[in-house]
JSON list of C-alpha atoms in Angstrom, two decimals:
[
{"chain": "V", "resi": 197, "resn": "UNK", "atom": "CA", "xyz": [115.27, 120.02, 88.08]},
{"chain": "V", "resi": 198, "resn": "UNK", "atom": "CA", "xyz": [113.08, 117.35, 89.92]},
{"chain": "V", "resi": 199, "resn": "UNK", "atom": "CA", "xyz": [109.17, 117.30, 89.69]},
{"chain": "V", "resi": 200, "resn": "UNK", "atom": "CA", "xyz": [107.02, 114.84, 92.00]},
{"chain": "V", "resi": 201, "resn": "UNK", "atom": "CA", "xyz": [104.17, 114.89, 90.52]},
{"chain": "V", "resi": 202, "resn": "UNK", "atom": "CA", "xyz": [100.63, 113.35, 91.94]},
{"chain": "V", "resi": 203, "resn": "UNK", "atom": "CA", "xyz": [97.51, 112.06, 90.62]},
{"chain": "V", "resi": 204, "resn": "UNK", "atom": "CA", "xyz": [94.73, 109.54, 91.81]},
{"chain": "V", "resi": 205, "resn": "UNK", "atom": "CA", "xyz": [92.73, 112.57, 93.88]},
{"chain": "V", "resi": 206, "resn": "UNK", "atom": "CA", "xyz": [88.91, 113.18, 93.69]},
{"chain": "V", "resi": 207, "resn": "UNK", "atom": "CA", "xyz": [85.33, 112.82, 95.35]},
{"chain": "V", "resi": 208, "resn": "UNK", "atom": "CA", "xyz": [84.29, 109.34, 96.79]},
{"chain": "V", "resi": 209, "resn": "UNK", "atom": "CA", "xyz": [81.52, 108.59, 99.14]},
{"chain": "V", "resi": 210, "resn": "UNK", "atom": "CA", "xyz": [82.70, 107.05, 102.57]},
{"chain": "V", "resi": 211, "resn": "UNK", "atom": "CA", "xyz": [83.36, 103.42, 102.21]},
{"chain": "V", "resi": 212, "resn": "UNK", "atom": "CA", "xyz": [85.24, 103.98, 99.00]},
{"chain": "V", "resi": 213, "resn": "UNK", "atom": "CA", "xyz": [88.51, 103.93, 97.68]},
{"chain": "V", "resi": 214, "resn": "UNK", "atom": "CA", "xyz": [90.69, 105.67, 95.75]},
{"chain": "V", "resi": 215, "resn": "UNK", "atom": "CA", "xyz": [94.53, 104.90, 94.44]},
{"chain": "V", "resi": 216, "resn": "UNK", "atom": "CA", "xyz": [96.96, 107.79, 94.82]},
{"chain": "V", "resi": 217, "resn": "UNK", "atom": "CA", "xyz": [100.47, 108.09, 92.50]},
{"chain": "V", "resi": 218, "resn": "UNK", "atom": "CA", "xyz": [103.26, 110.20, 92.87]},
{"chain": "V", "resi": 219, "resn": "UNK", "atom": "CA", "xyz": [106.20, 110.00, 89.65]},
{"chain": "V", "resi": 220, "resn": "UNK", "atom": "CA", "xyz": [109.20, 111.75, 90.03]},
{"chain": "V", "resi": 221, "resn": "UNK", "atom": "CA", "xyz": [111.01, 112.80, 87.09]},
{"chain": "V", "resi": 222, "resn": "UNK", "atom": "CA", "xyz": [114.27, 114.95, 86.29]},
{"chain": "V", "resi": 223, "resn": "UNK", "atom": "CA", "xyz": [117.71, 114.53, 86.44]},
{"chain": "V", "resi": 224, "resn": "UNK", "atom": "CA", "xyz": [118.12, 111.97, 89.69]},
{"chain": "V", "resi": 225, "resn": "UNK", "atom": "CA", "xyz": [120.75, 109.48, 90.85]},
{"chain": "V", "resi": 226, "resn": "UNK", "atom": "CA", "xyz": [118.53, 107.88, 93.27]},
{"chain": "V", "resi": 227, "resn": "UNK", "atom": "CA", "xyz": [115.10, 108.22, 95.42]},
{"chain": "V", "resi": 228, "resn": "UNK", "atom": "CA", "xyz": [115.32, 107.05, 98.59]},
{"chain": "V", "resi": 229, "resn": "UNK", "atom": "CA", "xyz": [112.84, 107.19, 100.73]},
{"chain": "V", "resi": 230, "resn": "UNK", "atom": "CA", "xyz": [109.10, 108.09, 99.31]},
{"chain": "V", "resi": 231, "resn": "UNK", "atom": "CA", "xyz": [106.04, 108.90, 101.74]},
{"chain": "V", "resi": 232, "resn": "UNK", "atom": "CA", "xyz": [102.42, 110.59, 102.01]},
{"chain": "V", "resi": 233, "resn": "UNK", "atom": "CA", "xyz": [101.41, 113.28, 103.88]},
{"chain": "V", "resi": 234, "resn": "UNK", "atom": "CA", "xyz": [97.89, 114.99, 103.97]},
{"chain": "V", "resi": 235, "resn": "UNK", "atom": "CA", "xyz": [97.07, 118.23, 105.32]},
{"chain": "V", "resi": 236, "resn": "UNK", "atom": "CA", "xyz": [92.91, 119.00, 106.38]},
{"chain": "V", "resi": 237, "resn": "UNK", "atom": "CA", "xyz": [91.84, 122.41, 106.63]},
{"chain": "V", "resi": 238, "resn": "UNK", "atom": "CA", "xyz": [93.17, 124.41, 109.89]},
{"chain": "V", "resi": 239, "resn": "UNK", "atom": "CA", "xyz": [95.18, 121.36, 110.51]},
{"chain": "V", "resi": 240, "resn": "UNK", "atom": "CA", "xyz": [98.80, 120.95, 110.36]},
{"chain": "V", "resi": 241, "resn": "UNK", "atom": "CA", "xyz": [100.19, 118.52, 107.78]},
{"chain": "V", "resi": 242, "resn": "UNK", "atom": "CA", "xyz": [100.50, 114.69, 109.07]},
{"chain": "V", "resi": 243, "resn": "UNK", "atom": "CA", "xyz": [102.69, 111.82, 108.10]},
{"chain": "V", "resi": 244, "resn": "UNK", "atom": "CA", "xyz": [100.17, 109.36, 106.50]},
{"chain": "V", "resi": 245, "resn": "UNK", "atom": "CA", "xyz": [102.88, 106.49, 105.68]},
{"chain": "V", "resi": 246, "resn": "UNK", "atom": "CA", "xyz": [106.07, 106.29, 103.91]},
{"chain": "V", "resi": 247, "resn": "UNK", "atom": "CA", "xyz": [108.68, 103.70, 102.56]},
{"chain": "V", "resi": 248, "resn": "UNK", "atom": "CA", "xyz": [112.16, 103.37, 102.63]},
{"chain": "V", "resi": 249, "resn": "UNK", "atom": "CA", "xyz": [113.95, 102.01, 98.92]},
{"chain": "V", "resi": 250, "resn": "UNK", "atom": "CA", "xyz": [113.57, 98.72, 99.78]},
{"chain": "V", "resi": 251, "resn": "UNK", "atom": "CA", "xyz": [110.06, 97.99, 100.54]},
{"chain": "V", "resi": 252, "resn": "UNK", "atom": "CA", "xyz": [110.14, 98.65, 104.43]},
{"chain": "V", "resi": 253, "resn": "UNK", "atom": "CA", "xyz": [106.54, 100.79, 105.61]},
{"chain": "V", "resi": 254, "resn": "UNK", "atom": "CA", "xyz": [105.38, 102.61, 108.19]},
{"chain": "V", "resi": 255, "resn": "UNK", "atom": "CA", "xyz": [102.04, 104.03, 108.52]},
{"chain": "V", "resi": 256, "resn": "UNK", "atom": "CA", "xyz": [100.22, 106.80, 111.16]},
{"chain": "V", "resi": 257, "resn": "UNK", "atom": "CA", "xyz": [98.06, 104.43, 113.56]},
{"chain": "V", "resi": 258, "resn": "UNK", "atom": "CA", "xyz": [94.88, 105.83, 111.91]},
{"chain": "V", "resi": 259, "resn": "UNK", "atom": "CA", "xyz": [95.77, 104.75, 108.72]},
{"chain": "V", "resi": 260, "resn": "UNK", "atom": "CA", "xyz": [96.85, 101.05, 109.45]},
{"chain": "V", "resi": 261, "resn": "UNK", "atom": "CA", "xyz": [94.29, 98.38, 108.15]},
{"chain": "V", "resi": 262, "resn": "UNK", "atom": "CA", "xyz": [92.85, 100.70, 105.78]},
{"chain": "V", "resi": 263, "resn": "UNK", "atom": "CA", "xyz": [95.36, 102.59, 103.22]},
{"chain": "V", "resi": 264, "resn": "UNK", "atom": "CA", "xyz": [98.23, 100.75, 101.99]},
{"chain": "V", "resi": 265, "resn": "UNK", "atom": "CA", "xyz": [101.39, 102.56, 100.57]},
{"chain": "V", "resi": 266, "resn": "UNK", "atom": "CA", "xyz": [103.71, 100.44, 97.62]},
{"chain": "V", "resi": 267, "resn": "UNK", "atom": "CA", "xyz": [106.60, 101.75, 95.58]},
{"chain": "V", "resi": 268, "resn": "UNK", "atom": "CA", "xyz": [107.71, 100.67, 91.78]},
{"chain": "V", "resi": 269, "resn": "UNK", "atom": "CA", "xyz": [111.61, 101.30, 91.91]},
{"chain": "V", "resi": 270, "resn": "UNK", "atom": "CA", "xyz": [111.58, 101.10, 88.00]},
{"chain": "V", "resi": 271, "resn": "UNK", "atom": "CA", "xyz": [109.34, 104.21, 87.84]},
{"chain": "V", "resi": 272, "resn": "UNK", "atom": "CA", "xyz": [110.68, 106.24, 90.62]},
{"chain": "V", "resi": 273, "resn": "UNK", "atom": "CA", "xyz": [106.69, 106.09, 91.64]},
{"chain": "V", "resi": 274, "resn": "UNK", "atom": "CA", "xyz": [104.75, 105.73, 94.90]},
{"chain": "V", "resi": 275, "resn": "UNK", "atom": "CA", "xyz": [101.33, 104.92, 95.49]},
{"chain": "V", "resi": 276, "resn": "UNK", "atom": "CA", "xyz": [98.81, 104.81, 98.24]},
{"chain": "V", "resi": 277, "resn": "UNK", "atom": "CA", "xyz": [95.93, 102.62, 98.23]},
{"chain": "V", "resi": 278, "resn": "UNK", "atom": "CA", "xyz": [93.47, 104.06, 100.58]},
{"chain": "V", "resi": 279, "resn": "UNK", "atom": "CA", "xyz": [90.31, 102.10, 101.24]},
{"chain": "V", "resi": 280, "resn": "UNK", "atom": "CA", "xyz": [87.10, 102.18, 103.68]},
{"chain": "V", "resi": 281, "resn": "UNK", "atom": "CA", "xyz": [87.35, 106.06, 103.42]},
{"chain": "V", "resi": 282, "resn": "UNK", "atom": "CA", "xyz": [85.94, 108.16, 105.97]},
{"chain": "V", "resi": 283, "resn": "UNK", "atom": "CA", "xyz": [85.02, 112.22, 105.53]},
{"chain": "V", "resi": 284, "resn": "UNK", "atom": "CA", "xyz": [87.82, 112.56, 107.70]},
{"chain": "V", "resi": 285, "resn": "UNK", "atom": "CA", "xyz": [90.20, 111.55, 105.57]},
{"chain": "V", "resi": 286, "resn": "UNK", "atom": "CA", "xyz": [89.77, 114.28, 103.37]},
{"chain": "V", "resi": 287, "resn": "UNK", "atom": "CA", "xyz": [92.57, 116.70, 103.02]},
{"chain": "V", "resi": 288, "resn": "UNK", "atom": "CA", "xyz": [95.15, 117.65, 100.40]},
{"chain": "V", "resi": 289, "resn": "UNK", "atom": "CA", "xyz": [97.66, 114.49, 99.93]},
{"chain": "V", "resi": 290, "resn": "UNK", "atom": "CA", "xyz": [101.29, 115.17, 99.23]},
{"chain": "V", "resi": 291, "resn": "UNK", "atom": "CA", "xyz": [103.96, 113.15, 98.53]},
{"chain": "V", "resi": 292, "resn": "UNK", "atom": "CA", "xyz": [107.11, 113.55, 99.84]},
{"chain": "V", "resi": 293, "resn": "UNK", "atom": "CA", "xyz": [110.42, 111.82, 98.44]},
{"chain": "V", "resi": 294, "resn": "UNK", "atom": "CA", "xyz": [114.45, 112.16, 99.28]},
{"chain": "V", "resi": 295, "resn": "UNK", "atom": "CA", "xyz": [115.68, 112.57, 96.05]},
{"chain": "V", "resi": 296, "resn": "UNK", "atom": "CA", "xyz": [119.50, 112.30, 95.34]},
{"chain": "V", "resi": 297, "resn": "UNK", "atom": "CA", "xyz": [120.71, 114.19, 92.44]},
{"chain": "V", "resi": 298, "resn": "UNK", "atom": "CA", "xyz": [123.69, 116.05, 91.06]},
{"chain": "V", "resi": 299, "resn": "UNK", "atom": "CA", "xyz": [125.12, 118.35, 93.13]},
{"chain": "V", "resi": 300, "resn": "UNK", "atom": "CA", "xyz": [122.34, 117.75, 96.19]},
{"chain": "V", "resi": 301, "resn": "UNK", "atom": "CA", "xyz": [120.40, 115.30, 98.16]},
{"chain": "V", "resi": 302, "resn": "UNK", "atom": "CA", "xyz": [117.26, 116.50, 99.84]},
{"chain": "V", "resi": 303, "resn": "UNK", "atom": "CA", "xyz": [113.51, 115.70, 100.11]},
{"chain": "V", "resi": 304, "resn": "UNK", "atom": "CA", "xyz": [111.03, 117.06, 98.10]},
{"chain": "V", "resi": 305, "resn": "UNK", "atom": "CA", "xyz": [107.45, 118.02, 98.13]},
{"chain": "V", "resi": 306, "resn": "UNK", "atom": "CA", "xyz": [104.53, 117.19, 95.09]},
{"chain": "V", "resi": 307, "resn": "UNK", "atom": "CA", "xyz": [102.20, 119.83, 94.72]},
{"chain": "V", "resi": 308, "resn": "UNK", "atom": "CA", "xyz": [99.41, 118.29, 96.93]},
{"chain": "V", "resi": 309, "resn": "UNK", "atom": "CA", "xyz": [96.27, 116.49, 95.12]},
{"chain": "V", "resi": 310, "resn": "UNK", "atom": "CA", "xyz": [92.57, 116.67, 96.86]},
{"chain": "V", "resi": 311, "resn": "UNK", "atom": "CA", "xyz": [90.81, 114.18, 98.68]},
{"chain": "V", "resi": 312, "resn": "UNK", "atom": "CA", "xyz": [87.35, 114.86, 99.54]},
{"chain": "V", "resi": 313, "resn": "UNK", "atom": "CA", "xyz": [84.74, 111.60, 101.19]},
{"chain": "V", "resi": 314, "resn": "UNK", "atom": "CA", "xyz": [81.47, 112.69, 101.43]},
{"chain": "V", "resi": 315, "resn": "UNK", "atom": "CA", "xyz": [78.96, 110.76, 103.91]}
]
């Protein structure tokens, strides 16, 4: 069994920031790479940035400049550092993380944590 699980969600006024984590846990070899996505009402789910195992990024052009996604190896955790919010940032964030473990290798999804900037 593997559980990603989030925290860091909440209400913040535009300009803001808020720090995002996502731990996985369970029986796992390895977790390769480890990303954010966010999904805004009546929208479809977006990439938001992800990293590979060893510390390579890549973020949506929207997000560059302003959130900033880091990895601890040690905890099998991700985090996204998401600054100068705007109310259209708010969505549900998942993480997302290819998880090898016995028997499979495949990604998985966290169960989403809310993001809401007020103006």
């Amino acid at each position: 069994q593997v559980q990603l699980v989030e925290s860091g969600g909440g209400l913040v006024q535009a300009g803001g920031s808020l720090r995002l984590s996502c731990a996985a846990s369970g029986s796992i070899f390895s977790v390769n790479d480890m990303g954010w996505y966010r999904q805004a009402p009546g929208k479809q789910r977006e990439l938001v940035a992800f990293i590979t195992h060893g510390g390579t990024t890549n973020y949506a052009d929207s997000m560059k400049g302003r959130f900033t996604i880091s990895r601890d190896n040690a905890k099998n955790t991700v985090y996204l550092q998401m600054n100068s919010l705007k109310p259209e940032d708010t969505a549900v964030y998942y993480c997302n993380a290819h998880i090898a473990r016995p028997g499979s290798v495949r990604w998985y999804w966290g169960q989403g944590t809310q993001v809401t900037v007020s103006s």
